[in-house]
Short mmCIF file of C-alpha atoms in Angstrom, two decimals:
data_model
loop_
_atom_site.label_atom_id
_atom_site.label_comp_id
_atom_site.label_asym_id
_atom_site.label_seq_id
_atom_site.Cartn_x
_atom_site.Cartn_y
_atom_site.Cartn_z
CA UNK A 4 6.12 -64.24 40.36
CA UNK A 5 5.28 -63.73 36.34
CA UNK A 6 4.74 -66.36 34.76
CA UNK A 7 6.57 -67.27 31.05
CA UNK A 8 5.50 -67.27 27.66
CA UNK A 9 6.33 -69.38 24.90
CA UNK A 10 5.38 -69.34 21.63
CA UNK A 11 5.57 -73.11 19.52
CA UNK A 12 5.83 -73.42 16.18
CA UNK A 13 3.99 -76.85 15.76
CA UNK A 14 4.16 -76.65 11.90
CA UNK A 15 1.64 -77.46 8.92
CA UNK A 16 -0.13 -80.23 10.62
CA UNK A 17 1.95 -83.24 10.36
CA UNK A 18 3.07 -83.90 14.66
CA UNK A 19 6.28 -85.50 13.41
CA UNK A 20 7.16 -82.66 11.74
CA UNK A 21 7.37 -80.83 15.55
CA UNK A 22 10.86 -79.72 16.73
CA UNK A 23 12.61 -81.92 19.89
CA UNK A 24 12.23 -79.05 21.62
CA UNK A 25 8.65 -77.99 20.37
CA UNK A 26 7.16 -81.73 22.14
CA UNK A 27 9.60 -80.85 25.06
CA UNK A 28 8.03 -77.21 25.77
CA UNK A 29 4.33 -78.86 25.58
CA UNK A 30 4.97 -81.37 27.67
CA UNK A 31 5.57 -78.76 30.13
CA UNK A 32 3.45 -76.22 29.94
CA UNK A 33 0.58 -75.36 33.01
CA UNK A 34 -1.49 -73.30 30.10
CA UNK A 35 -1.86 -74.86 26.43
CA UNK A 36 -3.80 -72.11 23.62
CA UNK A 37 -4.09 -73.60 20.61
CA UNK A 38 -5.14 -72.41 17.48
CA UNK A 39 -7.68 -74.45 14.79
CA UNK A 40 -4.69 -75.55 12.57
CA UNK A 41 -2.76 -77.35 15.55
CA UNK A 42 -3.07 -81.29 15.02
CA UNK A 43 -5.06 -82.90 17.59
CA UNK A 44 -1.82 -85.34 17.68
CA UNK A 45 0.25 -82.21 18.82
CA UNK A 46 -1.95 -82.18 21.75
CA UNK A 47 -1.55 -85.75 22.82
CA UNK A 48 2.23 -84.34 24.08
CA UNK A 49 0.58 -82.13 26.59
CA UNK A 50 0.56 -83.52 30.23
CA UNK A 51 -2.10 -84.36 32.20
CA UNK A 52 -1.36 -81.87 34.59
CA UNK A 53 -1.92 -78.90 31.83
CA UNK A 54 -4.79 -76.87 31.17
CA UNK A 55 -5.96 -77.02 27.00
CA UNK A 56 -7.60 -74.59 25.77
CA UNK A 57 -9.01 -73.74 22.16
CA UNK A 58 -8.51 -70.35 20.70
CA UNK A 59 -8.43 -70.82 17.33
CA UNK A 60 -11.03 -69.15 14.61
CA UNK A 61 -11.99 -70.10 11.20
CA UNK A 62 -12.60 -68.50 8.05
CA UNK A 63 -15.34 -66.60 9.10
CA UNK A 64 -16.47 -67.97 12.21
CA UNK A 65 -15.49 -65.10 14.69
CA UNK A 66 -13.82 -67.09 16.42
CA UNK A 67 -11.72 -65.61 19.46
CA UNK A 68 -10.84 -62.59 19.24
CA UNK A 69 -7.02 -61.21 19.54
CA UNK A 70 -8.08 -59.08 22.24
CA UNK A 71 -9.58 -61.93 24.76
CA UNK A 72 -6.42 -64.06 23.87
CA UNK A 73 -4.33 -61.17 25.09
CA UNK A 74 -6.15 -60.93 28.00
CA UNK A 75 -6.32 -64.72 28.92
CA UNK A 76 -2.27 -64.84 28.38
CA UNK A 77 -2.30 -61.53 30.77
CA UNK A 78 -3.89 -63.37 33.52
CA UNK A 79 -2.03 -66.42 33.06
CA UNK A 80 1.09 -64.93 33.26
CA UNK A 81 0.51 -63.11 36.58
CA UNK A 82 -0.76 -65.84 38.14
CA UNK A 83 2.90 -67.39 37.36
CA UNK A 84 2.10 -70.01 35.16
CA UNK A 85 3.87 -71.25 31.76
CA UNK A 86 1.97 -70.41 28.75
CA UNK A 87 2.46 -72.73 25.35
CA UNK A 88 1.04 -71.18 22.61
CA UNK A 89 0.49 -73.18 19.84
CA UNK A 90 0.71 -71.86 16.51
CA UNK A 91 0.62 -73.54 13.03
CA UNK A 92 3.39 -73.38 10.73
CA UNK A 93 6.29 -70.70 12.27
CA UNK A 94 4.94 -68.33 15.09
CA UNK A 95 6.86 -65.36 13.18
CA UNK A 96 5.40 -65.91 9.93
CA UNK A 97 1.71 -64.28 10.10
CA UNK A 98 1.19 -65.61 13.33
CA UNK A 99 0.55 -62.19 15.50
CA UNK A 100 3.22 -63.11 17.47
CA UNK A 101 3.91 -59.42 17.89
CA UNK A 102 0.90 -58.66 20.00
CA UNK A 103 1.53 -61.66 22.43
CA UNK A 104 4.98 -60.47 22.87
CA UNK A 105 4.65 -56.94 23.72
CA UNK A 106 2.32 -58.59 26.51
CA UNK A 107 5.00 -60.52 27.80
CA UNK A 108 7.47 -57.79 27.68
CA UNK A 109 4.93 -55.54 29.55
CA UNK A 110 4.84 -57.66 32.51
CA UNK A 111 8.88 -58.34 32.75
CA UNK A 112 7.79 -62.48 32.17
CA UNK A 113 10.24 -65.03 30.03
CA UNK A 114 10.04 -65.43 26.86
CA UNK A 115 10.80 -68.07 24.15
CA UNK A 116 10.06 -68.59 20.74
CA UNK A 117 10.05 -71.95 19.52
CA UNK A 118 10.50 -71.89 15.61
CA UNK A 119 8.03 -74.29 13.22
CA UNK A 120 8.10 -75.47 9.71
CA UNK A 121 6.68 -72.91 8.36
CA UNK A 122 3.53 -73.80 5.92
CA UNK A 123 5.41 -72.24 2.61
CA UNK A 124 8.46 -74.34 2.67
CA UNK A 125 6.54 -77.37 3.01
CA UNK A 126 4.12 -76.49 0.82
CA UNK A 127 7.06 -76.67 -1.84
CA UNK A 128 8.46 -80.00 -0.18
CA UNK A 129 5.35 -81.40 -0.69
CA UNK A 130 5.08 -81.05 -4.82
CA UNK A 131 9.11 -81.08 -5.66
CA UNK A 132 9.01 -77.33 -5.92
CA UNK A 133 12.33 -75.86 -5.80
CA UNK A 134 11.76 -72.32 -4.58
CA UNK A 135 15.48 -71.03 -5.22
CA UNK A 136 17.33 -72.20 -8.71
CA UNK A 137 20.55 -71.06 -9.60
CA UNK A 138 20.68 -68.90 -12.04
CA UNK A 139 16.86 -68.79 -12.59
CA UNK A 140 15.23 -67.75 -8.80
CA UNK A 141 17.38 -66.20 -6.66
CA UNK A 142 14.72 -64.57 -4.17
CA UNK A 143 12.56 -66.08 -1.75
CA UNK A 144 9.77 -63.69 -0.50
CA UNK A 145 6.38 -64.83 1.95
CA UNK A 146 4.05 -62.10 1.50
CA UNK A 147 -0.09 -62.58 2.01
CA UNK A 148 -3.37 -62.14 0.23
CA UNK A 149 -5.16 -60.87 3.17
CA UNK A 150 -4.55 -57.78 5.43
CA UNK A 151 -6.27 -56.81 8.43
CA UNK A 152 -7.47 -53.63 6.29
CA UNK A 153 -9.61 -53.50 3.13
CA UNK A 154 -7.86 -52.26 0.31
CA UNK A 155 -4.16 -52.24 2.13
CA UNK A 156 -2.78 -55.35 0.73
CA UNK A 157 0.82 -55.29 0.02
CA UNK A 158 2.27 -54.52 -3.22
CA UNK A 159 2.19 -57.64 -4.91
CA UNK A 160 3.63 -56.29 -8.08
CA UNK A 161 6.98 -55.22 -5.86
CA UNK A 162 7.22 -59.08 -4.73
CA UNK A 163 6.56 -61.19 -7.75
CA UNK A 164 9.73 -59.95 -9.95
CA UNK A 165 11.87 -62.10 -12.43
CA UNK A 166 13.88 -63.99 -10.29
CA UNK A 167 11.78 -64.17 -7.79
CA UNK A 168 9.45 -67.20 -5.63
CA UNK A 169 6.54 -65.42 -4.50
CA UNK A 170 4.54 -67.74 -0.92
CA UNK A 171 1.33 -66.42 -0.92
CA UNK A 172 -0.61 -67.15 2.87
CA UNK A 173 -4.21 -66.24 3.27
CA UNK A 174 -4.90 -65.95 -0.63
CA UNK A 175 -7.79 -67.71 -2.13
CA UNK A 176 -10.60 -65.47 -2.24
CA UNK A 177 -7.79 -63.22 -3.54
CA UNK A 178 -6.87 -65.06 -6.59
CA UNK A 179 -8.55 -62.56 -9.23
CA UNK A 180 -7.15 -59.39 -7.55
CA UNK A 181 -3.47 -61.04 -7.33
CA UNK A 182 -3.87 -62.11 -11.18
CA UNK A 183 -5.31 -58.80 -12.48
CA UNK A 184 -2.89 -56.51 -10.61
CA UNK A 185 0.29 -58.76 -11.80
CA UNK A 186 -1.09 -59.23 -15.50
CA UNK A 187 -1.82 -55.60 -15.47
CA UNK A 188 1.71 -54.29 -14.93
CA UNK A 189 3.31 -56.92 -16.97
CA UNK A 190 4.08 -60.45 -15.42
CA UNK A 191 3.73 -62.87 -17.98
CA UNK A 192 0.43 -64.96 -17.81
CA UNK A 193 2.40 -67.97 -18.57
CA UNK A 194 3.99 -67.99 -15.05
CA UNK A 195 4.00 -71.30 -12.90
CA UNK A 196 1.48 -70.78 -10.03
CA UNK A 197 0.78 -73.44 -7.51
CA UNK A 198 -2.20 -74.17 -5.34
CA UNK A 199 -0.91 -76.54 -2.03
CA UNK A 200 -3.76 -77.15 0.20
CA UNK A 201 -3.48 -78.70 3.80
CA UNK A 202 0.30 -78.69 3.07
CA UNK A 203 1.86 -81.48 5.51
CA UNK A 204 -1.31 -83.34 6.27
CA UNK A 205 -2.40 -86.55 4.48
CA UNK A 206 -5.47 -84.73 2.56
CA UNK A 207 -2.88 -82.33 1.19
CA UNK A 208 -4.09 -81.17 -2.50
CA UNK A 209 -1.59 -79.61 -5.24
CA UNK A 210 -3.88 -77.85 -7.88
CA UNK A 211 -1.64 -76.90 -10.91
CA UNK A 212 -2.13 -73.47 -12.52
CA UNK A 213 -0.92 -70.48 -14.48
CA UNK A 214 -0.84 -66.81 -13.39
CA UNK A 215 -3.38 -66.24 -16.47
CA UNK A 216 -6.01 -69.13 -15.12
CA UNK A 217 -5.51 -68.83 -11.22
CA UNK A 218 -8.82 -67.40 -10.32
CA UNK A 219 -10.09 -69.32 -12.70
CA UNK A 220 -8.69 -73.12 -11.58
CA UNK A 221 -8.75 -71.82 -7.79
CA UNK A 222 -12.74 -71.55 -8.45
CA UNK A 223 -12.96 -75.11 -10.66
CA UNK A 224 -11.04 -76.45 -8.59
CA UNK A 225 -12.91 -75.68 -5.34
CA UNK A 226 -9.36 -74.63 -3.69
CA UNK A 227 -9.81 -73.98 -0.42
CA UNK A 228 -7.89 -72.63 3.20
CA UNK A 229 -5.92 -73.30 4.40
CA UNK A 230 -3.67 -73.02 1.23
CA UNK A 231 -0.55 -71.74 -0.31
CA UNK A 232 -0.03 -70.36 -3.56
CA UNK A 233 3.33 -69.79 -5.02
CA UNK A 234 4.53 -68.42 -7.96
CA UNK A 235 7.92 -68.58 -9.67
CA UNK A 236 9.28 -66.11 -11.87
CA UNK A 237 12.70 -67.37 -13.71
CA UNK A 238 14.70 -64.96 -15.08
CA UNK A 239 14.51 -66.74 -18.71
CA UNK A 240 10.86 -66.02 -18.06
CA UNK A 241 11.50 -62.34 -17.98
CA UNK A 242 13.95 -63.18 -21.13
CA UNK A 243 11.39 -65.00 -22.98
CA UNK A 244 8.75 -62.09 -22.74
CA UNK A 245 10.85 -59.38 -23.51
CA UNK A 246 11.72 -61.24 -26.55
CA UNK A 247 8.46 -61.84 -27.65
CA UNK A 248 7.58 -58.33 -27.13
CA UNK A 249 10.46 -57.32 -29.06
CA UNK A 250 9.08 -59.34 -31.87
CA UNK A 251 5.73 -57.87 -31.90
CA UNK A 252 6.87 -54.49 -32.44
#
């Protein structure tokens, strides 16, 4: 019989911030894959019964790859077990939840997804941060520094728009490309940026910037992963530069 998959949002860090359901799922799990982000308090839910294993990878490390995770939650599943995989923030948010699906799916074994906090919202919980205003930011977009190909980032400039809040993942040793492309089709250097670093955990960091310094205070600042930037573009922003513009022709 095939086993089942679930996938377990286990938030930013903090454990209380786990889901009822998230502790439940853990508690009964045969398999446990956990990735680097996953408080070691998270773990303390598992039974004694489960297997734990680490599959995590950090910036640079190697790490596991994608491929032998695949493989290990192949063989799990046909040997009928119940697989908890543990991701940080929301498994559907940059979490390659995708791939680990369409293995599950392959092999006709149950599924369930387990939604997180994910690390962007609180990221702006942590600092006050309203990420929709009435009136002033009426978008919400999650979008990421990093792609899995050189030179294929998103298009920034399409997501960071007056009234707009722009959650940027995976971003840091981004921080001069995201400024110069933005500055150089228009957004206002005076823009709001925020640094959040280990959002949810008690070493979390807020590092206060504008879209005109953010390479420049990420580096001074010694901002490091895992950390979200966001960036909030009011409409009065947009207002305010248009006017000025106006005035300098």
């Amino acid at each position: 019989m095939t086993g089942k998959l679930t996938l377990i949002g286990c938030g930013p860090g903090a454990a209380d911030l786990l889901t009822l359901r998230a502790m439940q799922r853990i508690k009964t799990a045969d398999l446990i894959l956990y990735d680097r982000l996953v408080d070691p308090e998270v773990l303390s839910f598992a039974s004694a019964d489960s297997t734990l294993e680490y599959v995590g990878k950090g910036c640079g490390d190697g790490g596991r790859q994608q491929v032998d995770i695949n493989a290990r939650i192949s063989e799990a599943l046909s040997q009928g077990l119940t697989v908890a995989r543990l991701k940080s923030g929301d498994p559907m948010v940059f979490g390659r939840a995708s791939e680990e699906l369409a293995i599950a799916v392959s092999m006709n074994a149950d599924i369930e997804i387990v939604p997180g906090v994910t690390s962007a919202l609180a990221a702006a919980s942590e600092w006050s941060i309203p990420i929709t205003e009435r009136a002033e930011l009426q978008c919400f977009v999650v979008t990421t520094g990093k792609s899995s190909k050189d030179g294929k980032e998103p298009d920034w400039c399409s997501v960071v728009r007056p009234g707009v809040c722009a959650a940027f993942y995976m971003s840091v040793a981004q921080s001069w490309r995201i400024q110069t492309a933005l500055m150089a089709k228009g957004v206002p250097g005076s823009l709001q940026c925020d640094w959040i670093e280990n959002a949810g955990k008690p070493d979390v960091r807020h590092v206060s910037s504008r879209l005109d310094r953010l390479a420049l205070d990420a580096r001074e600042h010694a901002v490091k992963n895992p950390a979200i930037l966001l960036i909030r573009y009011p409409l009065s922003a947009a207002i305010a530069d248009t006017g000025q513009a106006s005035e300098l022709a």
